[in-house]
Every structure is written in structure tokens, then in C-alpha cells.
GROMACS .gro file of C-alpha atoms in nm:
model
  149
    1GLY     CA    1   0.769  -0.294   0.831
    2LEU     CA    2   0.519  -0.019   0.747
    3GLY     CA    3   0.115   0.071   0.861
    4GLU     CA    4  -0.141   0.263   1.022
    5LYS     CA    5   0.060   0.286   1.356
    6GLU     CA    6   0.425   0.341   1.384
    7GLY     CA    7   0.505   0.127   1.674
    8GLU     CA    8   0.674  -0.182   1.811
    9PHE     CA    9   0.528  -0.542   1.777
   10GLU     CA   10   0.517  -0.862   1.847
   11ILE     CA   11   0.452  -1.167   1.537
   12TYR     CA   12   0.425  -1.417   1.590
   13HIS     CA   13   0.557  -1.684   1.384
   14SER     CA   14   0.396  -2.052   1.271
   15ASP     CA   15   0.498  -2.336   1.026
   16ASP     CA   16   0.507  -2.153   0.714
   17GLY     CA   17   0.529  -1.769   0.727
   18THR     CA   18   0.470  -1.510   1.016
   19SER     CA   19   0.152  -1.298   1.147
   20MET     CA   20   0.020  -0.973   1.368
   21HIS     CA   21  -0.301  -1.157   1.359
   22ILE     CA   22  -0.288  -1.545   1.404
   23GLU     CA   23  -0.085  -1.610   1.754
   24SER     CA   24   0.067  -1.973   1.800
   25GLU     CA   25   0.146  -2.090   2.091
   26GLY     CA   26   0.479  -2.246   2.141
   27ARG     CA   27   0.622  -2.065   1.861
   28HIS     CA   28   0.825  -1.864   1.861
   29VAL     CA   29   0.763  -1.483   1.874
   30GLU     CA   30   0.933  -1.147   1.843
   31ARG     CA   31   0.886  -0.799   1.863
   32ILE     CA   32   0.946  -0.588   1.557
   33ALA     CA   33   0.963  -0.182   1.391
   34ILE     CA   34   0.679  -0.041   1.276
   35LYS     CA   35   0.695   0.237   1.082
   36LYS     CA   36   0.322   0.418   0.996
   37ALA     CA   37   0.292   0.407   0.601
   38ASP     CA   38   0.239   0.776   0.457
   39ALA     CA   39   0.465   0.896   0.635
   40PHE     CA   40   0.704   0.702   0.471
   41ILE     CA   41   0.537   0.699   0.108
   42SER     CA   42   0.495   1.091   0.140
   43ARG     CA   43   0.888   1.066   0.198
   44LEU     CA   44   0.980   0.944  -0.151
   45PRO     CA   45   1.037   1.200  -0.423
   46ALA     CA   46   0.872   0.958  -0.664
   47MET     CA   47   0.650   0.783  -0.682
   48VAL     CA   48   0.603   0.386  -0.609
   49ASP     CA   49   0.555   0.212  -0.867
   50LEU     CA   50   0.448  -0.131  -0.736
   51LEU     CA   51   0.383  -0.221  -0.348
   52LYS     CA   52   0.310  -0.616  -0.270
   53VAL     CA   53   0.084  -0.660   0.007
   54ASN     CA   54   0.068  -0.960   0.177
   55ILE     CA   55   0.070  -0.940   0.542
   56GLU     CA   56  -0.089  -1.198   0.685
   57GLY     CA   57  -0.467  -1.015   0.788
   58ALA     CA   58  -0.247  -0.660   0.832
   59GLU     CA   59  -0.396  -0.522   0.518
   60PHE     CA   60  -0.764  -0.473   0.613
   61ASP     CA   61  -0.582  -0.260   0.815
   62LEU     CA   62  -0.260  -0.105   0.639
   63LEU     CA   63  -0.523   0.017   0.318
   64PRO     CA   64  -0.779   0.184   0.478
   65HIS     CA   65  -0.469   0.372   0.626
   66LEU     CA   66  -0.300   0.470   0.232
   67ILE     CA   67  -0.640   0.515   0.123
   68GLU     CA   68  -0.716   0.733   0.345
   69SER     CA   69  -0.433   0.973   0.435
   70GLY     CA   70  -0.403   0.991  -0.005
   71ALA     CA   71  -0.101   0.839   0.038
   72ILE     CA   72  -0.204   0.547  -0.192
   73ARG     CA   73  -0.212   0.842  -0.431
   74LYS     CA   74   0.175   0.746  -0.469
   75ILE     CA   75   0.172   0.399  -0.566
   76ARG     CA   76   0.085   0.272  -0.912
   77ASN     CA   77   0.000  -0.079  -0.968
   78LEU     CA   78  -0.046  -0.257  -0.604
   79GLN     CA   79  -0.106  -0.627  -0.520
   80VAL     CA   80  -0.283  -0.753  -0.235
   81GLN     CA   81  -0.395  -1.097  -0.040
   82PHE     CA   82  -0.639  -1.012   0.179
   83HIS     CA   83  -0.716  -1.315   0.374
   84THR     CA   84  -1.036  -1.493   0.516
   85PHE     CA   85  -0.915  -1.547   0.853
   86VAL     CA   86  -0.993  -1.171   0.980
   87PRO     CA   87  -1.283  -1.144   1.136
   88ASP     CA   88  -1.529  -0.957   0.845
   89CYS     CA   89  -1.273  -1.000   0.595
   90GLN     CA   90  -1.556  -1.027   0.299
   91PRO     CA   91  -1.701  -0.714   0.403
   92ARG     CA   92  -1.429  -0.561   0.493
   93ARG     CA   93  -1.270  -0.638   0.132
   94ASN     CA   94  -1.594  -0.472  -0.004
   95ALA     CA   95  -1.535  -0.179   0.174
   96ILE     CA   96  -1.188  -0.154   0.033
   97GLN     CA   97  -1.230  -0.261  -0.308
   98ASN     CA   98  -1.466   0.025  -0.364
   99ALA     CA   99  -1.227   0.317  -0.166
  100LEU     CA  100  -0.926   0.185  -0.404
  101SER     CA  101  -1.165   0.223  -0.730
  102GLN     CA  102  -1.123   0.618  -0.721
  103THR     CA  103  -0.788   0.591  -0.737
  104HIS     CA  104  -0.779   0.280  -0.999
  105ARG     CA  105  -0.846   0.065  -1.179
  106LEU     CA  106  -0.858  -0.377  -1.092
  107GLY     CA  107  -0.649  -0.535  -1.346
  108TYR     CA  108  -0.697  -0.898  -1.212
  109ASN     CA  109  -0.840  -1.046  -0.939
  110TYR     CA  110  -0.862  -1.403  -0.823
  111ASP     CA  111  -1.037  -1.338  -0.464
  112PHE     CA  112  -0.820  -1.378  -0.245
  113VAL     CA  113  -0.547  -1.478  -0.360
  114TRP     CA  114  -0.419  -1.211  -0.543
  115GLU     CA  115  -0.542  -0.977  -0.699
  116ASN     CA  116  -0.418  -0.593  -0.923
  117TRP     CA  117  -0.499  -0.209  -0.882
  118THR     CA  118  -0.301   0.008  -1.135
  119LEU     CA  119  -0.340   0.433  -1.083
  120ASN     CA  120  -0.616   0.508  -1.252
  121PRO     CA  121  -0.419   0.754  -1.537
  122GLU     CA  122  -0.600   1.076  -1.475
  123ASN     CA  123  -0.445   1.036  -1.106
  124GLU     CA  124  -0.090   1.040  -1.205
  125PRO     CA  125   0.147   1.273  -1.189
  126SER     CA  126   0.211   1.521  -1.452
  127LEU     CA  127   0.520   1.490  -1.628
  128TRP     CA  128   0.622   1.896  -1.539
  129ASN     CA  129   0.523   1.789  -1.152
  130ARG     CA  130   0.746   1.478  -1.188
  131LEU     CA  131   0.994   1.688  -1.382
  132LYS     CA  132   1.010   1.954  -1.081
  133ARG     CA  133   1.083   1.651  -0.821
  134SER     CA  134   1.334   1.484  -1.031
  135PRO     CA  135   1.744   1.531  -0.926
  136LEU     CA  136   1.788   1.715  -1.229
  137PHE     CA  137   1.544   1.940  -1.167
  138ALA     CA  138   1.721   1.992  -0.773
  139GLY     CA  139   1.838   2.344  -0.781
  140PHE     CA  140   1.542   2.447  -1.005
  141ARG     CA  141   1.263   2.666  -0.787
  142GLY     CA  142   1.077   2.852  -1.124
  143SER     CA  143   0.736   2.788  -1.133
  144ALA     CA  144   0.596   2.888  -1.448
  145LYS     CA  145   0.667   2.596  -1.678
  146PRO     CA  146   0.900   2.577  -1.950
  147SER     CA  147   0.756   2.846  -2.315
  148ARG     CA  148   0.695   2.651  -2.617
  149SER     CA  149   0.952   2.862  -2.872
   0.00000   0.00000   0.00000
């Protein structure tokens, strides 16, 4: 999994899902490996077309991490489900939405069910920069843009 911190964490199984934030007495618990999301995303050679976040409360840790690190700028579409069982969920969600609005625009929002954020066009990398990183230009290392003949 991806998160704000790297390490091994316990995940709790409940009747219809799993969570790192809702402990379930008498339920199955297992250890999972989490990698830092910003490090993983920054190593990707291309933009992320869609990141779907339904992580049972951990969205309140992951999204600020992606925003603060700048990794959010590599995500074209973000679908997120915020969860109400997290303490101070409303003000925390408001703060995340405010920060997201600096790079993305809200497409739809059904409060605490699903919302979609799309990267603003001015934050989209230029075609030239995308081409330079593509496998087609793997051997090309020039810095000048092609001339227009």
C-alpha cells in the first residue's frame, strides 16, 4: 500500500472491509507493508491518470502528504471517499479540499461518499516535457526544443 509513512502496520478486518483506524476486537489482524506515496509517485515516468482513494480513514493522512510533497501535481484525477468516523473529519476535509483547490478543480461531490478532483490545465506538464520523459525519447538528452521549420 501507499501512505504518508513507510513501514509495517496492522490492519484490522471487519465484516465488510479493513482499516488501520478502526480496531476490531476479536477480528483478524494482519501486518501490511506501506511505502511512502510521494517517493513512489515521483519515480513514475508518467502522470497518474486516476488515483482512487478509499482507505478507511487514512485519506486524512495520505492527502496532506501528497499535497505538501507536491506529488499531487502528478495526479490528473483524484477520486476520494472521506470517512466520518475520523475525529475532526469535517474541518480536516475542508482543509484538504482548500489545499486541493490550488492545483485541482472539483468535478463532483457527494459529501462523505465520493468526490472527484481534476488537475487544472495550467498544472499539466507541457507536451514537450512529457515527450522528453517518454520511452520514445529515451536516448535524447538535448535541452533545446525542436525548431519550427
